[in-house]
Amino acid sequence: MIERVLVTGGAGYIGSHIAVTLLRAGMEVIIVDNLSNASELVLDRIEAITGRKPLFYKADCRDKQALQGIFNTHHVNAVIHLAGYKAVGESCEMPLMYYRNNLEATLVLLEVMRDFGVDKLVFSSSATVYGDNVSMPVREQAPTSVTNPYGRTKLMIEDILRDVVEARPEALKVALLRYFNPAGADESGLIGEDPKATPNNLMPYVSQVAIGKRQKLSVFGGDYPTEDGTGVRDYIHVADLASGHLEALRWLDEVVDLHCCQPINLGTGVGYSVLEVVSAFEQVSGRQVTYEIVDRRAGDVAVSYADVTLASELLGWQAEKTLEDMVSDAWRWQQRNPDGYGRS
Ligand code: NAD
Ligand code: UDP
């Protein structure tokens, strides 16, 4: 039985919601995060939501000694590995920084897991590994390809994990969770996405326009072959995403197949256009979201949404929350924390 889970990058946006879900399920959570893109305040918020505080180590996953110390102190049953850099544009400007951080953090973690006999790993992969040459909805068997260094780190890590499992199938089981577009926040409004600079992602950008922090949204492309010409994505509530991790842990605990390194899509299976998101935000917030249609963003695909059959079959999991839930929870978080964790 899984009692104690180490969550790398657990102070971040998705990790903090996972911590809440695992704590609520009665598990002990150990967060390892170097706080390069997170605030320690999140720990008090997680405690306020769940009544329990996760253990926290401010450490870099590339620091082998630090990880060894943590694995020595705690008997870890499984790891959820989220630590890494995630901004596509930045990865094009600073590819070495991305390869160094995302790959090295994973390699060091895998060595320490091996040395301590920890045999269950859930990895944060991304729908970005499907590239732009696949038909929708996309299944896990679809060919993979990437268009930027960030995406390439995800694909490389998937390959590395496959090799490691292949070499010693009895020593490691892996779930490669391919997230579609995480959005929203915990319904308490206490934790949520806190972009340090200008948001790259649609939801936090729209949210900042609605609250008046930014003047207008640039809609990247109005001439895609979609109903209203704007890009379509599969937005998934971060709380649903978090429960997908809990189910993946339970599945890994029971699966008997050797050679287990299984990609699984986590999405809703439904796509919404940029303008549908804007309109949902306007309805929920009662504010106008000014926008302007500009050129397409390089590297964007027209449409992306998941085939979620496998997640349902293997994990017995499916997303439950709607676009309106995502938008109203994101809006609650934004209103209560106009400056994120910074000056709330
Ligand atoms: P995030 O930046 O909020 O969380 C990542 C956390 O990792 C941060 O708290 C950061 O401080 C920490 N970190 C980075 N490098 C580290 C290192 N070397 N050692 C220790 N901690 C380190 O991002 P998120 O949105 O919560 O994403 C979590 C994971 O999910 C990432 O791996 C990301 O690539 C992946 N993912 C995110 C999305 C998305 O849209 N948010 C989509 C697909 C996949
Ligand atoms: N988008 C946009 N303006 C923005 C940010 C995003 O029009 O400021 C569009 C983007 O082109 C895509 C969708 O919103 O169609 C989701 O983009 P996001 O960056 O959130 O996620 P991605 O799918 O690119 O990972």
GROMACS .gro file of C-alpha atoms and ligand atoms in nm:
model
  413
    1MET     CA    1   0.000   0.000   0.000
    2ILE     CA    2   0.122   0.349  -0.082
    3GLU     CA    3   0.151   0.554   0.235
    4ARG     CA    4   0.425   0.802   0.165
    5VAL     CA    5   0.471   0.987  -0.164
    6LEU     CA    6   0.755   1.217  -0.258
    7VAL     CA    7   0.639   1.496  -0.490
    8THR     CA    8   0.916   1.680  -0.673
    9GLY     CA    9   0.808   2.029  -0.778
   10GLY     CA   10   0.525   1.991  -0.529
   11ALA     CA   11   0.517   2.358  -0.432
   12GLY     CA   12   0.424   2.456  -0.788
   13TYR     CA   13   0.086   2.499  -0.952
   14ILE     CA   14  -0.002   2.139  -1.029
   15GLY     CA   15   0.206   1.989  -0.746
   16SER     CA   16   0.026   2.187  -0.476
   17HIS     CA   17  -0.311   2.056  -0.598
   18ILE     CA   18  -0.172   1.703  -0.607
   19ALA     CA   19  -0.049   1.747  -0.249
   20VAL     CA   20  -0.401   1.846  -0.142
   21THR     CA   21  -0.551   1.540  -0.312
   22LEU     CA   22  -0.298   1.295  -0.164
   23LEU     CA   23  -0.327   1.441   0.186
   24ARG     CA   24  -0.704   1.414   0.166
   25ALA     CA   25  -0.664   1.050   0.062
   26GLY     CA   26  -0.471   0.994   0.385
   27MET     CA   27  -0.126   0.972   0.232
   28GLU     CA   28   0.183   1.137   0.370
   29VAL     CA   29   0.333   1.388   0.129
   30ILE     CA   30   0.696   1.495   0.108
   31ILE     CA   31   0.752   1.792  -0.119
   32VAL     CA   32   1.094   1.857  -0.269
   33ASP     CA   33   1.111   2.189  -0.449
   34ASN     CA   34   1.389   2.441  -0.505
   35LEU     CA   35   1.129   2.723  -0.515
   36SER     CA   36   1.263   2.845  -0.849
   37ASN     CA   37   0.901   2.895  -0.956
   38ALA     CA   38   0.705   2.865  -0.633
   39SER     CA   39   0.646   3.020  -0.294
   40GLU     CA   40   0.684   2.854   0.044
   41LEU     CA   41   0.353   3.018   0.142
   42VAL     CA   42   0.178   2.745  -0.051
   43LEU     CA   43   0.253   2.504   0.235
   44ASP     CA   44   0.038   2.701   0.483
   45ARG     CA   45  -0.236   2.718   0.224
   46ILE     CA   46  -0.228   2.342   0.172
   47GLU     CA   47  -0.256   2.303   0.548
   48ALA     CA   48  -0.546   2.548   0.561
   49ILE     CA   49  -0.730   2.341   0.299
   50THR     CA   50  -0.657   1.992   0.429
   51GLY     CA   51  -0.577   2.040   0.798
   52ARG     CA   52  -0.247   1.866   0.732
   53LYS     CA   53   0.087   2.006   0.634
   54PRO     CA   54   0.310   1.828   0.386
   55LEU     CA   55   0.672   1.774   0.479
   56PHE     CA   56   0.885   2.016   0.284
   57TYR     CA   57   1.245   2.017   0.171
   58LYS     CA   58   1.380   2.315  -0.014
   59ALA     CA   59   1.618   2.126  -0.238
   60ASP     CA   60   1.716   2.093  -0.601
   61CYS     CA   61   1.650   1.753  -0.755
   62ARG     CA   62   1.991   1.774  -0.919
   63ASP     CA   63   2.147   1.771  -0.573
   64LYS     CA   64   2.209   1.400  -0.523
   65GLN     CA   65   2.325   1.432  -0.164
   66ALA     CA   66   2.015   1.624  -0.068
   67LEU     CA   67   1.789   1.361  -0.230
   68GLN     CA   68   1.982   1.078  -0.065
   69GLY     CA   69   1.935   1.247   0.271
   70ILE     CA   70   1.559   1.272   0.216
   71PHE     CA   71   1.524   0.910   0.099
   72ASN     CA   72   1.736   0.804   0.396
   73THR     CA   73   1.511   0.984   0.642
   74HIS     CA   74   1.176   0.876   0.495
   75HIS     CA   75   1.061   0.545   0.362
   76VAL     CA   76   0.922   0.665   0.030
   77ASN     CA   77   0.678   0.429  -0.148
   78ALA     CA   78   0.635   0.622  -0.471
   79VAL     CA   79   0.743   0.940  -0.647
   80ILE     CA   80   0.547   1.193  -0.852
   81HIS     CA   81   0.799   1.387  -1.058
   82LEU     CA   82   0.689   1.735  -1.160
   83ALA     CA   83   1.006   1.936  -1.101
   84GLY     CA   84   1.123   2.111  -1.413
   85TYR     CA   85   1.102   2.425  -1.621
   86LYS     CA   86   0.795   2.454  -1.840
   87ALA     CA   87   0.790   2.770  -2.053
   88VAL     CA   88   0.802   2.690  -2.425
   89GLY     CA   89   0.927   3.034  -2.537
   90GLU     CA   90   1.197   3.047  -2.271
   91SER     CA   91   1.310   2.698  -2.369
   92CYS     CA   92   1.371   2.822  -2.725
   93GLU     CA   93   1.584   3.106  -2.590
   94MET     CA   94   1.770   2.900  -2.329
   95PRO     CA   95   1.768   2.539  -2.446
   96LEU     CA   96   2.073   2.438  -2.244
   97MET     CA   97   1.913   2.558  -1.923
   98TYR     CA   98   1.607   2.344  -2.002
   99TYR     CA   99   1.804   2.033  -2.092
  100ARG     CA  100   2.029   2.076  -1.789
  101ASN     CA  101   1.746   2.120  -1.542
  102ASN     CA  102   1.476   1.889  -1.672
  103LEU     CA  103   1.701   1.602  -1.775
  104GLU     CA  104   1.952   1.616  -1.493
  105ALA     CA  105   1.683   1.643  -1.224
  106THR     CA  106   1.526   1.326  -1.368
  107LEU     CA  107   1.853   1.135  -1.398
  108VAL     CA  108   1.958   1.211  -1.042
  109LEU     CA  109   1.613   1.124  -0.911
  110LEU     CA  110   1.617   0.792  -1.098
  111GLU     CA  111   1.958   0.702  -0.959
  112VAL     CA  112   1.849   0.774  -0.605
  113MET     CA  113   1.520   0.585  -0.650
  114ARG     CA  114   1.716   0.288  -0.781
  115ASP     CA  115   1.960   0.301  -0.489
  116PHE     CA  116   1.675   0.311  -0.237
  117GLY     CA  117   1.460   0.052  -0.414
  118VAL     CA  118   1.167   0.287  -0.485
  119ASP     CA  119   0.982   0.124  -0.773
  120LYS     CA  120   0.684   0.345  -0.860
  121LEU     CA  121   0.706   0.669  -1.056
  122VAL     CA  122   0.446   0.901  -1.200
  123PHE     CA  123   0.596   1.144  -1.450
  124SER     CA  124   0.446   1.475  -1.567
  125SER     CA  125   0.453   1.454  -1.941
  126SER     CA  126   0.255   1.666  -2.179
  127ALA     CA  127   0.029   1.655  -2.482
  128THR     CA  128   0.301   1.858  -2.648
  129VAL     CA  129   0.474   1.527  -2.730
  130TYR     CA  130   0.209   1.464  -2.997
  131GLY     CA  131   0.340   1.754  -3.207
  132ASP     CA  132   0.118   1.873  -3.487
  133ASN     CA  133   0.080   1.579  -3.719
  134VAL     CA  134  -0.189   1.377  -3.553
  135SER     CA  135  -0.562   1.352  -3.589
  136MET     CA  136  -0.789   1.437  -3.298
  137PRO     CA  137  -0.888   1.305  -3.053
  138VAL     CA  138  -0.537   1.178  -3.001
  139ARG     CA  139  -0.465   0.835  -2.855
  140GLU     CA  140  -0.151   0.731  -2.670
  141GLN     CA  141  -0.028   0.522  -2.965
  142ALA     CA  142  -0.013   0.826  -3.194
  143PRO     CA  143   0.330   0.914  -3.328
  144THR     CA  144   0.524   1.162  -3.119
  145SER     CA  145   0.719   1.465  -3.234
  146VAL     CA  146   0.809   1.797  -3.081
  147THR     CA  147   0.861   2.153  -3.195
  148ASN     CA  148   1.062   2.308  -2.911
  149PRO     CA  149   1.327   2.224  -2.648
  150TYR     CA  150   1.076   2.208  -2.361
  151GLY     CA  151   0.872   1.947  -2.545
  152ARG     CA  152   1.189   1.764  -2.638
  153THR     CA  153   1.285   1.733  -2.269
  154LYS     CA  154   0.949   1.563  -2.208
  155LEU     CA  155   0.994   1.324  -2.498
  156MET     CA  156   1.356   1.252  -2.401
  157ILE     CA  157   1.253   1.180  -2.043
  158GLU     CA  158   0.980   0.944  -2.165
  159ASP     CA  159   1.246   0.760  -2.368
  160ILE     CA  160   1.490   0.752  -2.078
  161LEU     CA  161   1.223   0.606  -1.852
  162ARG     CA  162   1.141   0.339  -2.112
  163ASP     CA  163   1.508   0.241  -2.127
  164VAL     CA  164   1.539   0.225  -1.750
  165VAL     CA  165   1.228   0.008  -1.718
  166GLU     CA  166   1.345  -0.215  -2.002
  167ALA     CA  167   1.685  -0.269  -1.840
  168ARG     CA  168   1.542  -0.375  -1.502
  169PRO     CA  169   1.167  -0.433  -1.538
  170GLU     CA  170   1.135  -0.566  -1.186
  171ALA     CA  171   1.281  -0.247  -1.040
  172LEU     CA  172   1.057   0.028  -1.177
  173LYS     CA  173   0.698   0.086  -1.293
  174VAL     CA  174   0.614   0.416  -1.457
  175ALA     CA  175   0.301   0.607  -1.553
  176LEU     CA  176   0.373   0.877  -1.813
  177LEU     CA  177   0.084   1.114  -1.764
  178ARG     CA  178   0.037   1.330  -2.070
  179TYR     CA  179  -0.148   1.639  -1.951
  180PHE     CA  180  -0.361   1.839  -2.188
  181ASN     CA  181  -0.427   2.200  -2.072
  182PRO     CA  182  -0.440   2.230  -1.693
  183ALA     CA  183  -0.656   2.519  -1.575
  184GLY     CA  184  -0.848   2.645  -1.273
  185ALA     CA  185  -0.762   2.636  -0.906
  186ASP     CA  186  -0.866   2.472  -0.583
  187GLU     CA  187  -1.226   2.572  -0.509
  188SER     CA  188  -1.114   2.732  -0.179
  189GLY     CA  189  -0.937   3.006  -0.374
  190LEU     CA  190  -0.633   2.948  -0.152
  191ILE     CA  191  -0.400   2.789  -0.407
  192GLY     CA  192  -0.376   2.844  -0.781
  193GLU     CA  193  -0.150   2.934  -1.068
  194ASP     CA  194   0.091   3.217  -0.991
  195PRO     CA  195   0.287   3.311  -1.303
  196LYS     CA  196   0.596   3.512  -1.205
  197ALA     CA  197   0.616   3.706  -1.531
  198THR     CA  198   0.373   3.769  -1.816
  199PRO     CA  199   0.161   3.455  -1.842
  200ASN     CA  200   0.224   3.240  -2.146
  201ASN     CA  201  -0.089   3.036  -2.101
  202LEU     CA  202  -0.436   3.146  -2.200
  203MET     CA  203  -0.629   3.106  -1.873
  204PRO     CA  204  -0.402   3.308  -1.643
  205TYR     CA  205  -0.370   3.573  -1.914
  206VAL     CA  206  -0.746   3.607  -1.954
  207SER     CA  207  -0.781   3.614  -1.579
  208GLN     CA  208  -0.534   3.904  -1.551
  209VAL     CA  209  -0.719   4.095  -1.822
  210ALA     CA  210  -1.049   4.041  -1.639
  211ILE     CA  211  -0.904   4.178  -1.314
  212GLY     CA  212  -0.752   4.475  -1.493
  213LYS     CA  213  -0.385   4.387  -1.459
  214ARG     CA  214  -0.349   4.365  -1.836
  215GLN     CA  215  -0.525   4.568  -2.098
  216LYS     CA  216  -0.614   4.313  -2.357
  217LEU     CA  217  -0.564   3.957  -2.466
  218SER     CA  218  -0.384   3.884  -2.790
  219VAL     CA  219  -0.568   3.597  -2.953
  220PHE     CA  220  -0.305   3.407  -3.148
  221GLY     CA  221  -0.467   3.339  -3.485
  222GLY     CA  222  -0.823   3.386  -3.608
  223ASP     CA  223  -0.788   3.182  -3.925
  224TYR     CA  224  -0.749   2.827  -3.798
  225PRO     CA  225  -0.978   2.565  -3.953
  226THR     CA  226  -1.201   2.566  -3.643
  227GLU     CA  227  -1.557   2.686  -3.590
  228ASP     CA  228  -1.464   3.040  -3.492
  229GLY     CA  229  -1.111   3.042  -3.637
  230THR     CA  230  -0.931   3.033  -3.301
  231GLY     CA  231  -0.727   2.748  -3.155
  232VAL     CA  232  -0.904   2.465  -2.975
  233ARG     CA  233  -0.767   2.296  -2.662
  234ASP     CA  234  -0.869   2.036  -2.407
  235TYR     CA  235  -0.874   2.231  -2.078
  236ILE     CA  236  -0.871   2.011  -1.770
  237HIS     CA  237  -0.941   2.129  -1.416
  238VAL     CA  238  -0.627   2.102  -1.204
  239ALA     CA  239  -0.822   1.921  -0.931
  240ASP     CA  240  -0.927   1.655  -1.184
  241LEU     CA  241  -0.567   1.633  -1.298
  242ALA     CA  242  -0.461   1.583  -0.936
  243SER     CA  243  -0.710   1.302  -0.882
  244GLY     CA  244  -0.572   1.140  -1.198
  245HIS     CA  245  -0.236   1.121  -1.019
  246LEU     CA  246  -0.389   0.956  -0.717
  247GLU     CA  247  -0.551   0.694  -0.940
  248ALA     CA  248  -0.225   0.645  -1.129
  249LEU     CA  249  -0.046   0.573  -0.801
  250ARG     CA  250  -0.312   0.320  -0.703
  251TRP     CA  251  -0.289   0.158  -1.044
  252LEU     CA  252   0.091   0.136  -1.031
  253ASP     CA  253   0.063  -0.024  -0.690
  254GLU     CA  254  -0.153  -0.303  -0.832
  255VAL     CA  255  -0.028  -0.353  -1.183
  256VAL     CA  256   0.158  -0.681  -1.219
  257ASP     CA  257   0.284  -0.644  -1.576
  258LEU     CA  258   0.653  -0.612  -1.600
  259HIS     CA  259   0.788  -0.360  -1.852
  260CYS     CA  260   0.537  -0.106  -1.728
  261CYS     CA  261   0.609   0.237  -1.869
  262GLN     CA  262   0.264   0.344  -1.973
  263PRO     CA  263   0.167   0.672  -2.139
  264ILE     CA  264  -0.181   0.787  -2.033
  265ASN     CA  265  -0.365   1.097  -2.155
  266LEU     CA  266  -0.519   1.318  -1.888
  267GLY     CA  267  -0.774   1.544  -2.049
  268THR     CA  268  -1.151   1.578  -2.071
  269GLY     CA  269  -1.186   1.470  -2.433
  270VAL     CA  270  -1.361   1.798  -2.515
  271GLY     CA  271  -1.208   2.098  -2.691
  272TYR     CA  272  -1.290   2.467  -2.643
  273SER     CA  273  -1.177   2.756  -2.860
  274VAL     CA  274  -0.997   3.064  -2.731
  275LEU     CA  275  -1.311   3.272  -2.785
  276GLU     CA  276  -1.523   3.019  -2.594
  277VAL     CA  277  -1.284   3.051  -2.300
  278VAL     CA  278  -1.303   3.431  -2.323
  279SER     CA  279  -1.680   3.423  -2.327
  280ALA     CA  280  -1.696   3.180  -2.029
  281PHE     CA  281  -1.469   3.416  -1.836
  282GLU     CA  282  -1.684   3.717  -1.917
  283GLN     CA  283  -1.996   3.537  -1.799
  284VAL     CA  284  -1.846   3.415  -1.473
  285SER     CA  285  -1.664   3.736  -1.383
  286GLY     CA  286  -1.914   3.985  -1.518
  287ARG     CA  287  -1.614   4.172  -1.658
  288GLN     CA  288  -1.530   4.243  -2.017
  289VAL     CA  289  -1.226   4.067  -2.156
  290THR     CA  290  -1.092   4.292  -2.431
  291TYR     CA  291  -0.910   4.105  -2.702
  292GLU     CA  292  -0.747   4.152  -3.037
  293ILE     CA  293  -0.686   3.885  -3.296
  294VAL     CA  294  -0.321   3.881  -3.395
  295ASP     CA  295  -0.095   3.650  -3.594
  296ARG     CA  296  -0.068   3.284  -3.505
  297ARG     CA  297   0.194   3.197  -3.243
  298ALA     CA  298   0.482   2.995  -3.384
  299GLY     CA  299   0.461   2.628  -3.298
  300ASP     CA  300   0.089   2.630  -3.208
  301VAL     CA  301  -0.138   2.359  -3.343
  302ALA     CA  302  -0.495   2.433  -3.452
  303VAL     CA  303  -0.672   2.172  -3.243
  304SER     CA  304  -0.569   1.946  -2.958
  305TYR     CA  305  -0.790   1.723  -2.748
  306ALA     CA  306  -0.748   1.387  -2.589
  307ASP     CA  307  -0.891   1.044  -2.639
  308VAL     CA  308  -0.943   0.959  -2.274
  309THR     CA  309  -1.045   0.596  -2.315
  310LEU     CA  310  -0.724   0.455  -2.170
  311ALA     CA  311  -0.735   0.663  -1.852
  312SER     CA  312  -1.086   0.541  -1.795
  313GLU     CA  313  -1.000   0.177  -1.868
  314LEU     CA  314  -0.676   0.158  -1.671
  315LEU     CA  315  -0.730   0.406  -1.392
  316GLY     CA  316  -1.110   0.413  -1.370
  317TRP     CA  317  -1.066   0.789  -1.386
  318GLN     CA  318  -1.237   1.060  -1.580
  319ALA     CA  319  -1.246   1.437  -1.550
  320GLU     CA  320  -1.558   1.565  -1.379
  321LYS     CA  321  -1.535   1.941  -1.379
  322THR     CA  322  -1.660   2.171  -1.654
  323LEU     CA  323  -1.510   2.473  -1.826
  324GLU     CA  324  -1.735   2.689  -1.605
  325ASP     CA  325  -1.585   2.523  -1.294
  326MET     CA  326  -1.234   2.595  -1.420
  327VAL     CA  327  -1.315   2.954  -1.498
  328SER     CA  328  -1.499   3.027  -1.173
  329ASP     CA  329  -1.228   2.866  -0.960
  330ALA     CA  330  -0.954   3.050  -1.152
  331TRP     CA  331  -1.149   3.374  -1.104
  332ARG     CA  332  -1.195   3.315  -0.729
  333TRP     CA  333  -0.820   3.254  -0.693
  334GLN     CA  334  -0.741   3.564  -0.900
  335GLN     CA  335  -0.975   3.787  -0.699
  336ARG     CA  336  -0.857   3.666  -0.362
  337ASN     CA  337  -0.490   3.680  -0.461
  338PRO     CA  338  -0.455   3.956  -0.718
  339ASP     CA  339  -0.078   3.934  -0.682
  340GLY     CA  340  -0.058   3.559  -0.644
  341TYR     CA  341   0.132   3.446  -0.336
  342GLY     CA  342   0.336   3.767  -0.355
  343ARG     CA  343   0.128   4.019  -0.164
  344SER     CA  344  -0.198   3.841  -0.097
  345NAD     P1  345   0.539   2.492  -1.185
  345NAD     O1  346   0.653   2.572  -1.238
  345NAD     O2  347   0.434   2.565  -1.107
  345NAD     O3  348   0.593   2.370  -1.097
  345NAD     C1  349   0.719   2.313  -1.116
  345NAD     C2  350   0.790   2.320  -0.983
  345NAD     O4  351   0.919   2.260  -0.994
  345NAD     C3  352   0.814   2.463  -0.936
  345NAD     O5  353   0.759   2.476  -0.806
  345NAD     C4  354   0.966   2.481  -0.935
  345NAD     O6  355   1.008   2.562  -0.828
  345NAD     C5  356   1.012   2.337  -0.922
  345NAD     N1  357   1.144   2.305  -0.980
  345NAD     C6  358   1.191   2.333  -1.103
  345NAD     N2  359   1.313   2.280  -1.120
  345NAD     C7  360   1.346   2.216  -1.005
  345NAD     C8  361   1.456   2.141  -0.961
  345NAD     N3  362   1.563   2.122  -1.037
  345NAD     N4  363   1.454   2.089  -0.835
  345NAD     C9  364   1.347   2.108  -0.754
  345NAD     N5  365   1.238   2.179  -0.790
  345NAD    C10  366   1.237   2.231  -0.915
  345NAD     O7  367   0.474   2.417  -1.309
  345NAD     P2  368   0.339   2.331  -1.317
  345NAD     O8  369   0.247   2.400  -1.412
  345NAD     O9  370   0.291   2.296  -1.182
  345NAD    O10  371   0.394   2.203  -1.391
  345NAD    C11  372   0.439   2.088  -1.320
  345NAD    C12  373   0.490   1.987  -1.420
  345NAD    O11  374   0.387   1.956  -1.513
  345NAD    C13  375   0.609   2.036  -1.502
  345NAD    O12  376   0.699   1.928  -1.520
  345NAD    C14  377   0.546   2.075  -1.633
  345NAD    O13  378   0.637   2.063  -1.740
  345NAD    C15  379   0.435   1.971  -1.645
  345NAD     N6  380   0.326   2.016  -1.732
  345NAD    C16  381   0.264   2.136  -1.706
  345NAD    C17  382   0.163   2.180  -1.791
  345NAD    C18  383   0.096   2.312  -1.767
  345NAD    O14  384   0.030   2.363  -1.858
  345NAD     N7  385   0.104   2.373  -1.648
  345NAD    C19  386   0.123   2.102  -1.901
  345NAD    C20  387   0.187   1.979  -1.923
  345NAD    C21  388   0.289   1.936  -1.837
  346UDP     N1  389  -0.353   3.170  -2.662
  346UDP     C1  390  -0.387   3.296  -2.706
  346UDP     N2  391  -0.336   3.404  -2.639
  346UDP     C2  392  -0.253   3.391  -2.531
  346UDP     C3  393  -0.219   3.261  -2.487
  346UDP     C4  394  -0.270   3.153  -2.556
  346UDP     O1  395  -0.460   3.312  -2.802
  346UDP     O2  396  -0.209   3.494  -2.475
  346UDP     C5  397  -0.409   3.052  -2.732
  346UDP     C6  398  -0.305   2.960  -2.794
  346UDP     O3  399  -0.275   3.002  -2.926
  346UDP     C7  400  -0.378   2.825  -2.789
  346UDP     C8  401  -0.460   2.833  -2.662
  346UDP     O4  402  -0.474   2.973  -2.634
  346UDP     O5  403  -0.468   2.813  -2.898
  346UDP     C9  404  -0.395   2.764  -2.541
  346UDP     O6  405  -0.261   2.813  -2.528
  346UDP     P1  406  -0.175   2.782  -2.398
  346UDP     O7  407  -0.045   2.858  -2.414
  346UDP     O8  408  -0.255   2.811  -2.276
  346UDP     O9  409  -0.151   2.626  -2.403
  346UDP     P2  410  -0.081   2.532  -2.513
  346UDP    O10  411  -0.189   2.450  -2.572
  346UDP    O11  412  -0.011   2.620  -2.611
  346UDP    O12  413   0.013   2.450  -2.432
   0.00000   0.00000   0.00000
